[in-house]
Every structure is written in C-alpha cells, then in structure tokens.
Tab-separated table of C-alpha atoms and ligand atoms in Angstrom:
chain	number	residue	atom	x	y	z
X	201	UNK	CA	-37.442	5.753	62.426
X	202	UNK	CA	-39.039	2.444	63.441
X	203	UNK	CA	-40.619	0.241	60.826
X	204	UNK	CA	-44.100	1.531	61.601
X	205	UNK	CA	-43.208	5.149	60.765
X	206	UNK	CA	-43.552	6.472	57.248
X	207	UNK	CA	-42.616	9.986	56.192
X	208	UNK	CA	-45.055	11.424	53.671
X	209	UNK	CA	-43.142	13.982	51.626
X	210	UNK	CA	-45.503	16.484	50.011
X	211	UNK	CA	-44.547	17.524	46.462
X	212	UNK	CA	-47.724	19.345	45.353
X	213	UNK	CA	-46.207	22.850	45.499
X	214	UNK	CA	-43.490	21.690	43.062
X	215	UNK	CA	-44.598	18.700	40.975
X	216	UNK	CA	-48.294	19.614	41.071
X	217	UNK	CA	-47.949	23.295	40.244
X	218	UNK	CA	-45.388	22.808	37.491
X	219	UNK	CA	-47.901	20.682	35.583
X	220	UNK	CA	-50.690	23.260	35.460
X	221	UNK	CA	-51.002	26.585	33.678
X	222	UNK	CA	-52.469	28.618	36.547
X	223	UNK	CA	-49.974	30.620	38.562
X	224	UNK	CA	-50.697	30.557	42.264
X	225	UNK	CA	-49.991	33.859	44.069
X	226	UNK	CA	-47.026	33.681	46.459
X	227	UNK	CA	-49.177	34.520	49.499
X	228	UNK	CA	-51.578	31.646	48.756
X	229	UNK	CA	-48.632	29.266	48.387
X	230	UNK	CA	-47.390	30.332	51.812
X	231	UNK	CA	-50.837	29.811	53.340
X	232	UNK	CA	-51.035	26.379	51.682
X	233	UNK	CA	-47.584	25.289	52.897
X	234	UNK	CA	-48.351	26.439	56.430
X	235	UNK	CA	-51.652	24.522	56.373
X	236	UNK	CA	-49.803	21.378	55.231
X	237	UNK	CA	-47.304	21.744	58.071
X	238	UNK	CA	-50.121	22.358	60.558
X	239	UNK	CA	-51.773	19.127	59.398
X	240	UNK	CA	-48.586	17.296	60.389
X	241	UNK	CA	-46.694	17.111	57.082
X	242	UNK	CA	-43.005	17.105	58.015
X	243	UNK	CA	-41.361	17.482	54.622
X	244	UNK	CA	-42.413	19.573	51.617
X	245	UNK	CA	-40.757	20.059	48.244
X	246	UNK	CA	-41.728	23.696	47.875
X	247	UNK	CA	-40.408	24.556	44.441
X	248	UNK	CA	-37.765	24.293	41.794
X	249	UNK	CA	-34.770	26.511	41.037
X	250	UNK	CA	-35.179	26.659	37.278
X	251	UNK	CA	-35.256	29.730	35.012
X	252	UNK	CA	-38.494	31.729	35.252
X	253	UNK	CA	-38.959	31.452	31.494
X	254	UNK	CA	-39.142	27.639	31.736
X	255	UNK	CA	-41.538	27.258	34.665
X	256	UNK	CA	-43.133	30.623	35.528
X	257	UNK	CA	-45.406	28.869	38.079
X	258	UNK	CA	-42.332	28.349	40.297
X	259	UNK	CA	-40.602	31.714	39.731
X	260	UNK	CA	-41.038	32.643	43.419
X	261	UNK	CA	-39.269	29.529	44.752
X	262	UNK	CA	-36.484	31.460	46.561
X	263	UNK	CA	-39.049	33.506	48.486
X	264	UNK	CA	-41.111	30.406	49.251
X	265	UNK	CA	-38.056	28.533	50.574
X	266	UNK	CA	-37.094	31.493	52.788
X	267	UNK	CA	-40.616	31.508	54.203
X	268	UNK	CA	-40.956	27.728	54.616
X	269	UNK	CA	-37.730	27.395	56.626
X	270	UNK	CA	-39.280	29.600	59.316
X	271	UNK	CA	-41.960	26.943	59.973
X	272	UNK	CA	-40.844	24.779	62.923
X	273	UNK	CA	-40.128	21.068	62.401
X	274	UNK	CA	-40.488	21.246	58.630
X	275	UNK	CA	-37.860	19.903	56.232
X	276	UNK	CA	-37.824	22.160	53.190
X	277	UNK	CA	-36.789	20.534	49.933
X	278	UNK	CA	-36.268	22.046	46.490
X	279	UNK	CA	-35.571	20.603	43.091
X	280	UNK	CA	-32.458	21.808	41.257
X	281	UNK	CA	-31.402	20.891	37.735
X	282	UNK	CA	-27.820	22.209	37.893
X	283	UNK	CA	-25.079	23.886	39.973
X	284	UNK	CA	-26.542	27.364	39.536
X	285	UNK	CA	-29.917	26.179	40.861
X	286	UNK	CA	-28.183	24.341	43.711
X	287	UNK	CA	-26.273	27.460	44.788
X	288	UNK	CA	-29.500	29.491	44.780
X	289	UNK	CA	-31.324	26.792	46.751
X	290	UNK	CA	-28.543	26.585	49.348
X	291	UNK	CA	-28.349	30.374	49.657
X	292	UNK	CA	-32.114	30.496	50.221
X	293	UNK	CA	-31.723	28.002	53.070
X	294	UNK	CA	-33.251	24.815	51.613
X	295	UNK	CA	-32.539	21.838	53.871
X	296	UNK	CA	-32.610	19.309	51.082
X	297	UNK	CA	-31.918	19.550	47.362
X	298	UNK	CA	-32.988	17.006	44.834
X	299	UNK	CA	-31.474	16.653	41.370
X	300	UNK	CA	-33.605	14.907	38.757
X	301	UNK	CA	-31.527	12.451	36.730
X	302	UNK	CA	-33.293	10.809	33.806
X	303	UNK	CA	-32.176	7.216	33.440
X	304	UNK	CA	-33.367	7.616	29.851
X	305	UNK	CA	-30.527	9.544	28.217
X	306	UNK	CA	-32.875	10.732	25.456
X	307	UNK	CA	-35.223	12.187	28.093
X	308	UNK	CA	-32.264	13.744	29.926
X	309	UNK	CA	-31.041	15.540	26.822
X	310	UNK	CA	-34.547	16.723	26.007
X	311	UNK	CA	-35.305	17.766	29.575
X	312	UNK	CA	-32.086	19.369	30.860
X	313	UNK	CA	-29.932	19.347	27.726
X	314	UNK	CA	-27.309	17.094	29.322
X	315	UNK	CA	-26.273	13.508	28.650
X	316	UNK	CA	-25.502	11.071	31.476
X	317	UNK	CA	-21.782	11.894	31.619
X	318	UNK	CA	-22.525	15.619	31.862
X	319	UNK	CA	-25.141	15.007	34.567
X	320	UNK	CA	-22.667	12.982	36.651
X	321	UNK	CA	-20.159	15.861	36.320
X	322	UNK	CA	-22.848	18.333	37.452
X	323	UNK	CA	-23.641	16.202	40.529
X	324	UNK	CA	-19.919	16.124	41.383
X	325	UNK	CA	-19.731	19.931	41.105
X	326	UNK	CA	-22.768	20.352	43.378
X	327	UNK	CA	-21.431	17.871	45.910
X	328	UNK	CA	-18.017	19.639	45.893
X	329	UNK	CA	-19.732	23.016	46.348
X	330	UNK	CA	-21.592	21.698	49.395
X	331	UNK	CA	-18.409	20.206	50.880
X	332	UNK	CA	-16.277	23.297	50.238
X	333	UNK	CA	-18.846	25.653	51.676
X	334	UNK	CA	-19.446	23.446	54.673
X	335	UNK	CA	-23.173	23.456	54.237
X	336	UNK	CA	-25.381	20.890	55.871
X	337	UNK	CA	-27.608	20.693	52.827
X	338	UNK	CA	-28.731	17.144	52.132
X	339	UNK	CA	-28.085	16.180	48.520
X	340	UNK	CA	-30.178	13.516	46.866
X	341	UNK	CA	-30.569	12.447	43.274
X	342	UNK	CA	-33.879	11.221	41.898
X	343	UNK	CA	-33.570	8.473	39.308
X	344	UNK	CA	-36.304	9.708	36.977
X	345	UNK	CA	-37.974	7.484	34.377
X	346	UNK	CA	-36.551	4.517	36.331
X	347	UNK	CA	-39.454	2.265	35.335
X	348	UNK	CA	-39.704	3.373	31.724
X	349	UNK	CA	-39.607	6.420	29.503
X	350	UNK	CA	-42.430	7.799	27.390
X	351	UNK	CA	-39.983	8.529	24.538
X	352	UNK	CA	-37.858	5.372	24.380
X	353	UNK	CA	-39.874	2.870	26.425
X	354	UNK	CA	-38.173	0.293	28.605
X	355	UNK	CA	-35.128	1.191	30.697
X	356	UNK	CA	-32.904	-1.816	31.482
X	357	UNK	CA	-32.618	-2.506	35.221
X	358	UNK	CA	-28.852	-2.924	34.903
X	359	UNK	CA	-28.577	0.623	33.544
X	360	UNK	CA	-30.560	2.005	36.493
X	361	UNK	CA	-28.290	0.139	38.924
X	362	UNK	CA	-25.089	1.257	37.217
X	363	UNK	CA	-26.226	4.895	37.102
X	364	UNK	CA	-27.121	4.767	40.803
X	365	UNK	CA	-23.594	3.549	41.592
X	366	UNK	CA	-22.020	6.350	39.541
X	367	UNK	CA	-24.286	8.949	41.153
X	368	UNK	CA	-23.350	7.817	44.659
X	369	UNK	CA	-19.670	7.893	43.694
X	370	UNK	CA	-20.148	11.470	42.446
X	371	UNK	CA	-21.199	12.543	45.940
X	372	UNK	CA	-24.963	12.099	46.290
X	373	UNK	CA	-26.000	11.175	49.823
X	374	UNK	CA	-29.050	9.248	48.729
X	375	UNK	CA	-30.987	7.951	45.733
X	376	UNK	CA	-34.711	8.466	45.194
X	377	UNK	CA	-36.498	6.024	42.925
X	378	UNK	CA	-38.800	7.947	40.638
X	379	UNK	CA	-41.596	6.572	38.459
X	380	UNK	CA	-41.988	9.764	36.421
X	381	UNK	CA	-44.182	8.143	33.791
X	382	UNK	CA	-46.363	5.838	35.902
X	383	UNK	CA	-44.897	2.742	34.177
X	384	UNK	CA	-44.146	0.921	37.434
X	385	UNK	CA	-46.122	-1.955	38.902
X	386	UNK	CA	-45.768	-3.566	42.338
X	387	UNK	CA	-43.565	-6.425	41.054
X	388	UNK	CA	-41.189	-4.084	39.258
X	389	UNK	CA	-41.064	-1.779	42.294
X	390	UNK	CA	-40.206	-4.705	44.592
X	391	UNK	CA	-37.476	-5.973	42.291
X	392	UNK	CA	-35.826	-2.624	41.660
X	393	UNK	CA	-35.934	-1.462	45.291
X	394	UNK	CA	-34.410	-4.775	46.391
X	395	UNK	CA	-31.651	-4.674	43.758
X	396	UNK	CA	-30.793	-1.024	44.378
X	397	UNK	CA	-30.638	-1.440	48.141
X	398	UNK	CA	-28.388	-4.484	47.689
X	399	UNK	CA	-26.060	-2.506	45.414
X	400	UNK	CA	-25.781	0.965	46.950
X	401	UNK	CA	-26.592	0.050	50.554
X	402	UNK	CA	-29.842	-0.293	52.461
X	403	UNK	CA	-29.615	3.193	54.016
X	404	UNK	CA	-28.957	4.941	50.677
X	405	UNK	CA	-32.395	4.278	49.199
X	406	UNK	CA	-35.249	5.383	51.434
X	407	UNK	CA	-37.574	7.319	49.141
X	408	UNK	CA	-39.871	6.660	46.233
X	409	UNK	CA	-41.639	9.168	43.979
X	410	UNK	CA	-44.725	7.759	42.296
X	411	UNK	CA	-47.163	8.938	39.669
X	412	UNK	CA	-50.664	7.552	39.438
X	413	UNK	CA	-50.909	7.677	35.646
X	414	UNK	CA	-52.297	4.131	35.411
X	415	UNK	CA	-53.915	3.907	38.828
X	416	UNK	CA	-51.173	1.760	40.394
X	417	UNK	CA	-49.703	4.446	42.640
X	418	UNK	CA	-50.943	3.177	46.004
X	419	UNK	CA	-50.219	-0.452	45.140
X	420	UNK	CA	-46.684	0.600	44.191
X	421	UNK	CA	-46.325	2.577	47.413
X	422	UNK	CA	-47.327	-0.455	49.463
X	423	UNK	CA	-44.906	-2.728	47.593
X	424	UNK	CA	-42.139	-0.183	48.234
X	425	UNK	CA	-42.934	-0.067	51.966
X	426	UNK	CA	-42.750	-3.843	52.153
X	427	UNK	CA	-39.250	-3.592	50.690
X	428	UNK	CA	-38.156	-1.114	53.342
X	429	UNK	CA	-38.928	2.269	51.774
X	430	UNK	CA	-39.796	4.793	54.509
X	431	UNK	CA	-40.329	8.063	52.600
X	432	UNK	CA	-43.099	8.398	50.019
X	433	UNK	CA	-43.693	11.430	47.823
X	434	UNK	CA	-47.286	12.414	47.168
X	435	UNK	CA	-49.266	15.480	46.281
X	436	UNK	CA	-52.302	16.865	48.032
X	437	UNK	CA	-55.419	16.298	45.901
X	438	UNK	CA	-53.130	14.848	43.218
X	439	UNK	CA	-53.052	18.270	41.620
X	440	UNK	CA	-51.468	18.599	38.241
X	441	UNK	CA	-53.130	15.553	36.777
X	442	UNK	CA	-51.565	13.837	33.832
X	443	UNK	CA	-51.768	15.546	30.427
X	444	UNK	CA	-51.622	12.153	28.658
X	445	UNK	CA	-54.201	10.415	30.832
X	446	UNK	CA	-57.300	12.510	31.517
X	447	UNK	CA	-58.905	11.547	34.827
X	448	UNK	CA	-55.622	10.355	36.328
X	449	UNK	CA	-54.093	12.332	39.155
X	450	UNK	CA	-50.513	13.500	38.862
X	451	UNK	CA	-48.602	12.159	41.828
X	452	UNK	CA	-50.300	9.762	44.198
X	453	UNK	CA	-52.882	11.602	46.281
X	454	UNK	CA	-51.634	12.543	49.761
X	455	UNK	CA	-55.077	12.164	51.390
X	456	UNK	CA	-55.525	8.593	50.073
X	457	UNK	CA	-51.939	7.618	50.904
X	458	UNK	CA	-52.232	8.912	54.464
X	459	UNK	CA	-55.576	7.127	54.909
X	460	UNK	CA	-54.078	3.835	53.700
X	461	UNK	CA	-51.074	4.159	56.011
X	462	UNK	CA	-53.145	5.329	58.970
X	463	UNK	CA	-55.689	2.521	58.525
X	464	UNK	CA	-52.854	-0.025	58.401
X	465	UNK	CA	-51.387	1.263	61.665
X	466	UNK	CA	-48.429	3.204	60.302
X	467	UNK	CA	-47.536	6.396	62.102
X	468	UNK	CA	-47.403	9.372	59.723
X	469	UNK	CA	-47.967	12.117	62.301
X	470	UNK	CA	-50.620	13.583	59.977
X	471	UNK	CA	-54.152	14.616	60.986
X	472	UNK	CA	-56.540	13.428	58.266
X	473	UNK	CA	-59.312	15.956	58.982
X	474	UNK	CA	-56.869	18.863	58.827
X	475	UNK	CA	-55.424	17.393	55.639
X	476	UNK	CA	-58.871	17.172	53.987
X	477	UNK	CA	-59.611	20.810	54.836
X	478	UNK	CA	-56.633	21.937	52.716
X	479	UNK	CA	-58.699	21.041	49.652
X	480	UNK	CA	-60.756	24.173	50.342
X	481	UNK	CA	-57.673	26.371	49.937
X	482	UNK	CA	-56.914	24.676	46.618
X	483	UNK	CA	-60.440	24.705	45.215
X	484	UNK	CA	-60.673	28.447	45.897
X	485	UNK	CA	-57.194	29.249	44.587
X	486	UNK	CA	-57.341	26.948	41.568
X	487	UNK	CA	-61.042	26.855	40.610
X	488	UNK	CA	-60.354	25.415	37.145
X	489	UNK	CA	-58.199	22.525	38.344
X	490	UNK	CA	-59.760	19.189	39.264
X	491	UNK	CA	-58.945	17.837	42.724
X	492	UNK	CA	-58.324	14.088	42.780
X	493	UNK	CA	-58.570	11.404	45.415
X	494	UNK	CA	-61.287	9.242	46.929
X	495	UNK	CA	-60.994	9.424	50.695
X	496	UNK	CA	-61.692	13.125	51.145
X	497	UNK	CA	-64.878	12.878	49.047
X	498	UNK	CA	-66.132	9.636	50.598
X	499	UNK	CA	-65.250	10.644	54.150
X	500	UNK	CA	-63.698	8.343	56.721
X	501	UNK	CA	-65.438	4.979	57.375
X	502	UNK	CA	-68.131	4.987	60.052
X	503	UNK	CA	-66.586	4.551	63.496
X	504	UNK	CA	-63.063	5.026	62.100
X	505	UNK	CA	-60.535	5.516	64.876
X	506	UNK	CA	-57.295	7.252	64.157
M	93	ZN	ZN1	-42.955	13.668	39.461
C-alpha cells in the first residue's frame, strides 16, 4: 500500500446495528453488504459472535459471514469477545477477527466480565487455536476506550502502551486503536499513534476506530493518517448514533470520510455516487433511524472531479 492509499473499513453492519433496537432482516443485510462491496468497499466488519440474548440484532452473524466471503475481493471481519466466538467466526470462514480489549479494566469487567489478566489469557488461547489449526485467520486486538472511559475517565497513556505490548506478546498480529467514547482529539491521536508505533513496531499499528461523539471524528482521522495510519473504520450514514449525545453519529460517517480522502487525492477505490445510493437501502430498511453525514445531503461540489 503506497502512502496515498487508505483502506476504509466499513463497520456499520456490526457497530451501527448493535447500537439500535431495530433488527434488520438477514436478506436486507446481505443486500446492503453486497451494495457496499459494489461501491468499492474492500473490508467490512459484518457482525459479532456474541450470544443472541446479548445482541439479538447480530444473531445471524454466522450466516452473514458465510455469505460475505462469497463476494470477490472483500475482506470479511467479525468481532469476537472470547475463544468460543473466535472458533465460531473461524469455522464460518471470517478472514479477520477482532477482539475488543477495554484499556479501562472497569469497562472490561462490565462489558465482557473479564479483567485485563483474563483477557490476555483469552487472547493467548485464541492465538494458540489459530496456530494449532493452521488457519490463516488474521487476529487483531482493538484497544477500546484508549482515549478515555465513560465510567472512570482518563486512561494513562503508559497503561495503553503496556497493554499493547502484552497483547502482542500473547499472539495478536496487530493492534487497532479504538476511541470507543469519542474522547480523542487530534493531538492525543497523534501522540498515542506515534508512541504505540514506536513501541510495538510501525507495521503492527495500521488501523484506527473512531466515534464522532463530539464531532472530532474526521479531524482525528486526518491526524491519524498523518502519523501513518492506513486503515480507518467508519460506518455508512453513521448509523447507530450515540445514545449519550443526540444528533451525533455513531462511528465517523463513511460518505464524509471517503469524500475527504478523495478530495485530498487519496485512493480509496470507492465510488462516491454508488456509496451515496446505499442510503436508500438503509432509509427503507430502517425508517425510524436517522441517517447522518453531510456530503450525501449536500451533494458533491460543482465541477467536482473524482
Ligand atoms: Zn465502536
């Protein structure tokens, strides 16, 4: 990947859907994922292998993964909280699995009922399972709440760095920096990306996962790119929103991110007009959910060449 290429990793079918009450029918999800791929999206996190009782919106993840891997040139990612989820994801054929690891231990215990030591042990088990079964599944760990936690507040940078080192030692192939709470700002993003890359190795931190809770998502994405990040998570129409911040999208909005990158001359491989048209699928399927983002509503600038 040259420095003008950015991979936009779509997380709407996982992060977006898990934050809303409506349950999207499996067939509509398939249609949506295919439309994303046809617009040029090359990586999609299509679901999460968690118990149905916890997130019923994602209960069909195994079927969705099995479908998505039939789409050519698409990397299919899934979130897994533990070994059981990882085994199911691998058996379904997911190319990439992502384990959320809360740098806030309080959040970790509340979220997955495991402290840091137990989470490290779980990562080791998953990594061993992949090695023993000779699977090519790519294992990455997302450092959630890395910029702050809504229960305990600030997370010391040194803790984030030390956890990243332990996670890599436990067998993760890569670290994803995740601003779960939208506490990050461009300065903090720059500093943490730089420090993490210096500690775990430049090639071990390529991705960032941003939320737009306070409107700084795109600014944070740009700061991350300037520090060498090449994969940015976003969600089409920012679906999901933020329950604590009405009016704020959930993740950063894919349409706006792609417009920014495209306008700046980065190659994303994504067709903006095709991307905008996916909003129609969502507005029909989720009539009660607001769709976020500016670019699709405003249209492209007059004479825009892309
Ligand atoms: Zn998220």
